[in-house]
Amino acid sequence: MQEHVSERNLAGSASNVTSFKSPAQTDFDVIIVGAGLSGIGAAYHLQRDCPKKSFVILEGRDALGGTWDLFRYPGIRSDSDMNTLGFRFRPWRGEKAIADGPSILAYLNDTARENGIDRKIRYHHKVKRASWSSQHARWTLDVEGPGGATLAFTCNFLQMCSGYYDYEAGYMPGWPGMERFKGQTIHPQKWPQDLDYAGMRVVVIGSGATAVTLVPAMAETAAHITMLQRSPTYMVSRPAKDVIANWLRARLPDKLAYGLTRWKNILLQMYFYNLARKKPEGAKQRLIEMAKIELGDGFDMAKDFTPRYNPWDQRLCLLPDGDMFKAIREGKASVVTDEIETFTETGIKLKSGQELPADIIVTATGLVMRLMGGAEIVVDGKAINPGTTLSYKGMMFSDIPNLASTFGYTNASWTLKADLTAEYLCRILNKMDRGGYAWCTPRNVDPEVIPDATPPLSSGYMQRARDVLPKQGSKRPWKLYQNYAKDMFALRFGKVDDGVLIFSKRPQPAAERLRA
């Protein structure tokens, strides 16, 4: 059955909800929630590895792309190289490895269209509640459809690809006097497309990936832009173009060149990450030295560019071609390390007494984590908080049947783990078919497994989400290693029937047993 998708959805322009005609089918083998990187990848693997399975993608917004369609702020780009952020099954052919948002969105649209995945997406379908019934071995989804209509969908297996943050709004700490400021206050997640900041004085609050992307992009036309941070972050310059990748692509078939580049980058990332974790002080000093070389003399490295934490306690901020350092060197941008006392009519007063004049204030203060797209999860009538569960292989939850959720790496490209998760889901589905199983459930029966609620990063958005994030255990398969090689062997080649993932057959009704 061909699913409906309009040309508007593919282009991501304004929608016409009243013209949407919902297809009749609402029961599927698998339902994927979310049409971003993870959802499109999961759909591809289902089509390839489980061709007999019926599935649909439910997307709450009016276009595919997830993060890459939602964020429209100046300079939006990847903070991982596209040879690993791209799908394993479809080479990234762009010249730049650190790509801009529109290029990534075009790549996602092309992938969906080339594989017929775009015809499986139903837009304006937001999942509000998912209820599992062991009696029927089905999930029932309460969905808010086009125009606010209430719809019901059912499936045997539910794959959540809805990301990890709230699409409705970002994190806003709130500061004294915000209402007094006469200029514009903007959160990057709600960027006004008609904003003219040419010749304006801009203050960006924050020092994470969004801030270091915005500052050099806006510095090109703003009168001056200041990044105001409570504490520094690690900033690493890297070429926007991967010279080796482009050299290989010019001489080898696409897939071979892409595969070699992908493994080069995976292994390099793993090497530098492990080195930084084993020798944090040495890595810290080297990163600061590299920043000093980029910036030159005349900057307070200890105050403004030396973080209080070790490398990879939080993600490093990637600067393509050192663009942030360049903007600072040229005097177009500056960094101030201080805390906010109050907003004023004309800017921000800091606790040190310094005042930052501003026409525009950008609050690049982070995300609000929201698992499962905010949907309520109910198992046999009992509401489940994922924060009380253990994470099984980084993709399923203890005591929740037939549900997988994609959550990428915190120290590498999201898609590396998303691809492995999709592959493993297909292995599970095929085993269930071979054995005649109706559902599978991760069960922890090992008393030696100690739950650990420590988030994988010390970043603010992770710390704020301690109560909603599933816990990890002290050993496999409940422990998260943030290591692609280990996960590849476990998910691509490891046993599916590992004694922890329990497979169950639906009980035969009494009437059928008597007839038998």
XYZ file of C-alpha atoms in Angstrom:
516
model
C 0.000 0.000 0.000
C 1.437 3.373 -0.987
C 1.463 5.985 1.752
C 0.475 9.582 1.108
C 3.041 12.357 0.971
C 2.644 15.707 -0.732
C 5.272 17.693 -2.623
C 5.001 20.236 0.184
C 6.166 17.678 2.705
C 9.220 16.818 0.652
C 10.136 20.460 0.240
C 9.370 21.344 3.843
C 7.291 24.424 3.011
C 3.999 25.619 4.486
C 1.344 22.957 4.884
C -2.298 22.714 3.934
C -3.766 20.447 6.585
C -7.307 20.519 5.224
C -6.224 18.852 1.965
C -4.621 15.879 3.748
C -6.445 12.598 3.161
C -5.455 10.014 5.746
C -4.880 6.519 4.335
C -7.188 3.828 5.672
C -4.551 1.471 7.055
C -3.795 1.999 10.747
C -2.464 -1.435 11.776
C 1.139 -2.331 11.007
C 3.849 -4.782 11.982
C 6.138 -1.882 12.937
C 5.507 1.791 13.572
C 8.436 4.203 13.463
C 7.922 7.479 15.298
C 9.922 10.354 13.823
C 11.151 11.112 10.296
C 14.621 12.474 11.060
C 17.996 10.810 10.592
C 17.059 7.892 12.851
C 13.601 7.286 11.387
C 14.731 7.337 7.767
C 17.599 4.985 8.608
C 15.295 2.601 10.494
C 12.889 2.540 7.544
C 15.693 1.691 5.116
C 16.854 -1.249 7.225
C 13.305 -2.549 7.637
C 12.774 -2.495 3.875
C 16.080 -4.235 3.235
C 16.218 -6.798 6.048
C 12.522 -7.400 6.842
C 10.863 -6.904 3.434
C 7.620 -8.626 4.462
C 7.014 -6.311 7.409
C 4.458 -3.564 6.987
C 5.429 -0.244 8.539
C 4.670 3.452 8.621
C 6.527 6.519 9.899
C 4.489 8.908 12.033
C 5.914 12.424 12.052
C 4.440 15.146 14.240
C 5.757 18.021 12.139
C 4.994 18.979 8.537
C 8.301 17.875 6.990
C 10.971 15.240 7.338
C 14.452 16.008 8.632
C 14.029 16.372 12.383
C 16.796 18.573 13.779
C 17.903 19.592 10.291
C 14.475 20.935 9.412
C 13.705 22.453 12.826
C 16.809 24.591 13.361
C 17.147 27.554 11.001
C 19.595 29.834 12.805
C 22.577 31.380 10.959
C 25.407 28.973 10.226
C 23.483 25.821 11.273
C 25.779 22.881 10.506
C 26.873 19.461 11.675
C 29.166 19.132 14.666
C 30.335 15.724 13.402
C 31.875 14.849 10.047
C 29.356 13.762 7.435
C 31.303 10.620 6.588
C 30.121 9.253 9.935
C 26.968 11.353 10.421
C 25.807 10.152 7.011
C 24.165 6.747 6.650
C 26.366 3.691 6.278
C 24.278 2.598 3.289
C 24.366 5.908 1.374
C 27.636 7.748 0.768
C 27.942 11.422 1.565
C 29.060 13.045 -1.684
C 29.416 16.633 -0.545
C 32.801 18.336 -0.799
C 32.592 19.561 2.796
C 32.748 16.999 5.592
C 31.462 19.594 8.081
C 28.262 20.410 6.239
C 25.645 23.130 6.550
C 22.076 22.361 7.612
C 20.431 22.809 4.172
C 22.923 20.362 2.606
C 22.181 17.776 5.289
C 18.431 18.260 4.843
C 18.814 17.767 1.070
C 20.768 14.545 1.741
C 17.933 13.266 3.962
C 15.264 14.184 1.419
C 17.225 12.505 -1.376
C 17.717 9.354 0.720
C 14.013 9.141 1.540
C 12.928 9.764 -2.043
C 15.421 7.362 -3.666
C 14.299 4.519 -1.401
C 10.567 5.224 -1.465
C 10.626 6.032 2.242
C 8.967 9.404 1.649
C 5.799 7.522 0.654
C 5.708 5.830 4.060
C 5.601 9.047 6.088
C 2.419 10.500 7.559
C 2.923 14.088 8.565
C 1.029 15.962 11.272
C 0.745 12.693 13.229
C 1.979 13.257 16.785
C 2.017 10.264 19.135
C 0.613 11.238 22.532
C 0.332 7.833 24.213
C 1.488 4.281 23.507
C -0.193 1.399 25.360
C 1.023 -2.202 25.241
C -1.317 -5.152 25.673
C 0.257 -8.545 26.354
C -3.113 -10.169 25.709
C -3.138 -8.925 22.122
C 0.632 -8.505 21.665
C -0.016 -5.047 20.233
C 0.798 -1.459 20.877
C -2.104 0.977 20.566
C -1.039 4.532 19.800
C -3.168 7.572 20.557
C -2.225 10.029 17.836
C -3.077 13.669 17.299
C -3.630 13.828 13.562
C -4.135 16.586 10.998
C -6.356 19.382 12.244
C -6.231 18.009 15.791
C -8.144 14.828 14.932
C -7.752 11.941 17.398
C -6.525 8.809 15.650
C -5.620 5.301 16.808
C -2.827 3.184 15.310
C -1.758 -0.332 16.291
C 1.409 -2.317 15.757
C 3.359 -5.259 17.102
C 6.698 -3.465 17.450
C 7.282 0.226 18.180
C 10.496 1.973 17.132
C 10.929 5.428 18.675
C 13.092 7.696 16.505
C 11.848 10.967 17.930
C 15.190 12.284 19.132
C 16.129 13.269 22.641
C 14.884 16.825 23.106
C 11.673 18.848 23.182
C 10.907 20.269 19.746
C 8.450 22.780 21.187
C 10.949 24.921 23.098
C 14.558 25.044 24.257
C 15.889 25.532 27.752
C 15.529 29.052 29.135
C 17.006 29.573 32.632
C 15.341 32.947 33.188
C 17.290 35.965 34.447
C 16.291 39.032 36.443
C 15.077 41.973 34.393
C 14.491 40.137 31.107
C 11.275 42.061 30.579
C 13.200 45.343 30.782
C 15.333 44.698 27.700
C 14.139 46.871 24.797
C 15.770 44.832 22.052
C 14.994 41.331 20.806
C 15.597 38.177 22.866
C 15.764 35.032 20.749
C 16.270 31.333 21.425
C 17.987 29.544 18.498
C 15.255 26.888 18.467
C 12.714 29.586 17.538
C 14.766 31.649 15.129
C 12.769 34.332 13.231
C 13.482 33.914 9.531
C 13.203 37.633 8.818
C 15.672 38.743 11.514
C 18.007 41.464 10.255
C 21.063 41.748 12.487
C 23.314 43.674 10.093
C 25.076 46.442 11.983
C 23.586 45.271 15.293
C 25.329 44.620 18.609
C 24.644 40.973 19.528
C 25.240 39.044 22.739
C 25.041 35.241 22.579
C 24.577 33.622 26.000
C 26.165 30.177 26.063
C 29.339 28.403 25.012
C 28.155 25.130 23.499
C 27.891 23.917 19.915
C 25.047 26.294 19.039
C 26.871 29.355 20.376
C 30.140 28.614 18.574
C 28.179 28.079 15.359
C 26.154 31.284 15.667
C 28.976 33.634 16.630
C 31.192 33.359 13.504
C 28.148 33.243 11.206
C 26.588 36.402 12.657
C 29.948 38.149 13.011
C 30.116 38.567 9.231
C 27.458 41.303 9.249
C 26.798 42.251 12.897
C 28.487 45.377 14.269
C 29.987 43.188 16.979
C 29.060 39.921 18.651
C 29.939 38.802 22.175
C 29.762 35.233 23.456
C 28.904 35.433 27.144
C 29.780 32.260 29.024
C 29.702 31.189 32.647
C 32.637 28.874 31.955
C 34.689 27.979 28.868
C 34.311 24.907 26.684
C 36.897 23.037 24.619
C 37.025 24.373 21.064
C 38.832 22.403 18.376
C 39.595 23.628 14.879
C 39.197 21.105 12.071
C 39.213 21.494 8.261
C 35.708 21.769 6.819
C 36.891 19.649 3.879
C 38.316 16.164 4.410
C 41.228 16.160 1.959
C 41.724 12.393 2.171
C 38.012 11.727 1.610
C 37.927 13.953 -1.464
C 41.129 12.364 -2.803
C 39.694 8.853 -2.369
C 36.375 9.825 -3.945
C 38.153 11.123 -7.051
C 39.942 7.790 -7.544
C 37.702 5.044 -6.186
C 34.069 3.972 -6.499
C 31.792 5.989 -4.197
C 30.963 3.231 -1.748
C 34.554 2.060 -1.372
C 35.876 5.600 -0.877
C 33.097 6.333 1.605
C 33.720 3.125 3.551
C 37.448 3.782 3.839
C 36.896 7.380 4.919
C 34.236 6.338 7.390
C 36.500 3.818 9.096
C 39.426 6.254 9.064
C 37.318 8.778 10.967
C 35.784 6.214 13.325
C 39.182 4.846 14.331
C 40.751 8.289 14.713
C 37.853 9.457 16.865
C 38.059 6.344 19.056
C 41.828 6.748 19.424
C 41.688 10.413 20.458
C 38.702 9.872 22.741
C 40.365 6.976 24.579
C 43.632 8.896 24.818
C 41.826 11.890 26.309
C 40.057 9.731 28.883
C 43.237 7.893 29.881
C 45.416 11.000 30.027
C 42.997 13.857 30.674
C 45.551 16.398 31.901
C 47.785 15.921 28.886
C 44.811 16.130 26.512
C 43.564 19.258 28.277
C 46.877 21.052 27.933
C 47.211 20.057 24.292
C 43.731 21.342 23.426
C 44.425 24.663 25.155
C 47.784 24.959 23.376
C 46.072 24.373 20.026
C 43.513 27.088 20.820
C 46.302 29.509 21.794
C 48.121 28.882 18.507
C 44.887 29.639 16.609
C 44.129 32.799 18.605
C 47.588 34.282 18.922
C 48.692 36.602 21.722
C 46.616 39.032 23.733
C 43.948 36.692 25.111
C 43.335 35.480 28.666
C 43.581 31.748 28.020
C 43.164 30.757 31.671
C 39.936 32.704 32.123
C 38.231 32.436 28.734
C 39.542 29.265 27.075
C 40.420 26.807 29.860
C 37.424 24.659 30.880
C 36.876 23.516 34.462
C 36.276 19.917 33.385
C 38.251 17.250 31.553
C 37.948 16.666 27.804
C 34.861 14.627 26.914
C 33.121 15.177 30.249
C 31.148 17.292 27.798
C 31.249 17.242 23.998
C 34.046 19.185 22.353
C 32.984 22.093 20.160
C 34.089 21.652 16.569
C 35.134 24.769 14.610
C 35.314 24.210 10.827
C 38.446 25.921 9.532
C 38.751 27.599 12.942
C 35.972 30.061 12.057
C 35.294 31.055 15.670
C 38.964 31.703 16.367
C 39.207 33.746 13.164
C 36.255 35.954 14.152
C 37.853 36.599 17.555
C 41.301 37.327 16.068
C 39.824 39.842 13.649
C 37.970 41.651 16.423
C 34.520 40.873 15.019
C 33.700 38.714 18.047
C 34.776 38.531 21.655
C 34.406 36.177 24.599
C 33.379 37.284 28.075
C 33.447 34.883 31.032
C 31.129 36.119 33.761
C 27.669 35.678 35.268
C 24.533 37.696 34.620
C 23.303 39.991 37.367
C 20.385 41.426 35.414
C 19.118 42.385 32.001
C 18.835 46.142 31.471
C 16.996 48.258 28.922
C 20.083 48.320 26.715
C 21.823 45.010 27.375
C 23.178 42.891 30.223
C 24.805 43.890 33.508
C 27.283 41.306 34.782
C 28.137 40.406 38.365
C 31.598 41.877 37.846
C 29.963 45.243 37.189
C 30.708 45.203 33.464
C 27.829 46.030 31.112
C 27.378 44.464 27.678
C 25.381 46.700 25.320
C 23.109 44.769 22.958
C 20.448 45.256 20.330
C 19.823 41.484 20.149
C 20.354 38.840 22.839
C 20.493 35.206 21.770
C 19.928 32.643 24.519
C 21.927 29.643 23.290
C 21.286 27.992 26.639
C 20.630 24.438 25.519
C 17.901 21.885 25.074
C 15.171 20.374 27.171
C 15.565 16.603 27.034
C 12.391 14.744 26.195
C 12.477 11.032 25.448
C 9.906 9.274 23.251
C 8.772 12.629 21.882
C 6.963 13.186 25.179
C 4.590 10.262 24.593
C 3.215 8.478 27.652
C 4.242 4.808 27.773
C 1.826 2.309 29.331
C 2.431 -1.433 29.711
C -0.591 -3.604 30.541
C -2.331 -0.657 32.157
C 0.665 0.635 34.118
C 2.302 3.953 33.187
C 6.084 3.605 32.885
C 8.692 6.286 33.518
C 11.731 5.373 31.363
C 13.894 6.916 34.092
C 13.078 3.945 36.336
C 14.224 1.381 33.760
C 17.600 -0.030 32.746
C 18.861 0.608 29.224
C 19.360 -2.661 27.313
C 22.164 -2.357 24.730
C 21.425 1.358 24.577
C 18.201 0.750 22.633
C 15.527 -1.077 24.697
C 14.191 -0.728 28.235
C 13.920 -3.284 30.999
C 10.423 -4.764 31.347
C 9.002 -2.888 28.331
C 8.100 -5.343 25.521
C 8.584 -4.756 21.805
C 9.843 -1.197 22.078
C 13.166 0.149 20.856
C 14.409 3.713 20.989
C 17.264 5.227 19.027
C 19.796 7.209 21.039
C 23.086 8.048 19.366
C 26.579 8.437 20.757
C 27.553 11.344 22.967
C 31.195 11.146 21.873
C 30.739 10.468 18.143
C 28.225 10.815 15.327
C 24.598 10.085 16.189
C 24.056 7.989 13.077
C 26.731 5.431 13.918
C 24.591 4.118 16.779
C 21.326 4.764 14.923
C 22.409 2.454 12.091
C 23.447 -0.294 14.530
C 20.168 0.032 16.430
C 18.149 -0.315 13.220
C 20.139 -3.373 12.147
C 19.681 -5.038 15.516
C 15.948 -4.357 15.516
C 15.719 -6.219 12.210
C 17.655 -9.149 13.687
C 15.180 -9.260 16.591
C 12.167 -9.156 14.269
C 13.526 -11.945 12.083
C 14.235 -14.128 15.115
C 10.691 -13.552 16.370
C 9.326 -14.626 12.992
C 11.487 -17.742 12.849
C 10.497 -18.803 16.362
C 6.853 -17.779 16.210
C 7.317 -15.288 19.054
C 4.862 -12.480 19.692
C 7.056 -10.255 21.814
C 10.422 -9.876 23.511
C 11.282 -8.128 26.755
C 14.644 -7.245 28.332
C 14.685 -8.651 31.889
C 17.343 -8.040 34.495
C 17.589 -11.090 36.753
C 21.260 -10.680 37.635
C 21.672 -9.428 41.223
C 25.218 -8.322 40.419
C 23.991 -5.648 37.996
C 24.165 -2.308 39.812
C 22.033 0.515 38.364
C 23.849 3.775 37.666
C 21.911 7.005 37.078
C 24.993 9.054 36.125
C 24.384 10.749 32.732
C 26.961 10.022 30.001
C 27.964 13.721 29.941
C 28.154 16.426 32.587
C 26.463 18.933 30.267
C 23.599 20.910 31.758
C 20.915 19.371 29.534
C 22.012 15.892 30.602
C 22.138 16.772 34.290
C 18.650 18.293 34.137
C 17.347 15.036 32.656
C 18.688 12.617 35.276
C 15.170 11.614 36.326
C 13.924 10.838 32.807
C 16.973 9.104 31.346
C 17.065 5.302 31.691
C 19.801 4.039 33.965
C 22.675 1.916 32.772
C 23.942 -1.139 34.564
C 27.385 -2.110 35.788
C 27.957 -4.744 33.096
C 26.756 -5.985 29.720
C 24.208 -5.859 28.201
C 23.085 -3.002 30.441
C 26.324 -1.007 30.317
C 26.878 1.717 27.732
C 30.413 1.838 26.356
C 30.083 4.753 23.893
C 32.332 2.673 21.645
C 31.333 1.941 18.055
C 33.624 -1.075 17.626
C 32.274 -2.813 20.747
C 28.696 -2.014 19.799
C 29.222 -3.202 16.243
C 30.357 -6.628 17.396
C 27.558 -6.829 19.983
C 24.713 -5.610 17.750
C 25.768 -6.756 14.291
C 27.368 -10.074 15.191
C 26.446 -10.884 18.801
C 23.729 -13.343 19.845
C 20.179 -12.024 19.812
C 19.037 -14.771 22.166
C 21.373 -13.755 24.983
C 19.292 -14.941 27.933
C 18.442 -11.358 28.903
C 16.116 -10.527 26.022
C 13.236 -12.897 26.798
C 11.104 -14.071 23.855
C 7.446 -14.959 24.469
C 4.636 -16.583 22.519
C 1.098 -15.332 22.855
C -0.972 -17.712 25.000
C -3.406 -19.778 22.959
C -7.028 -18.852 23.817
C -8.977 -21.549 25.657
C -11.444 -22.029 22.785
C -8.589 -22.733 20.380
C -6.931 -25.151 22.832
C -10.198 -27.113 23.122
C -10.601 -27.296 19.329
C -7.039 -28.549 19.063
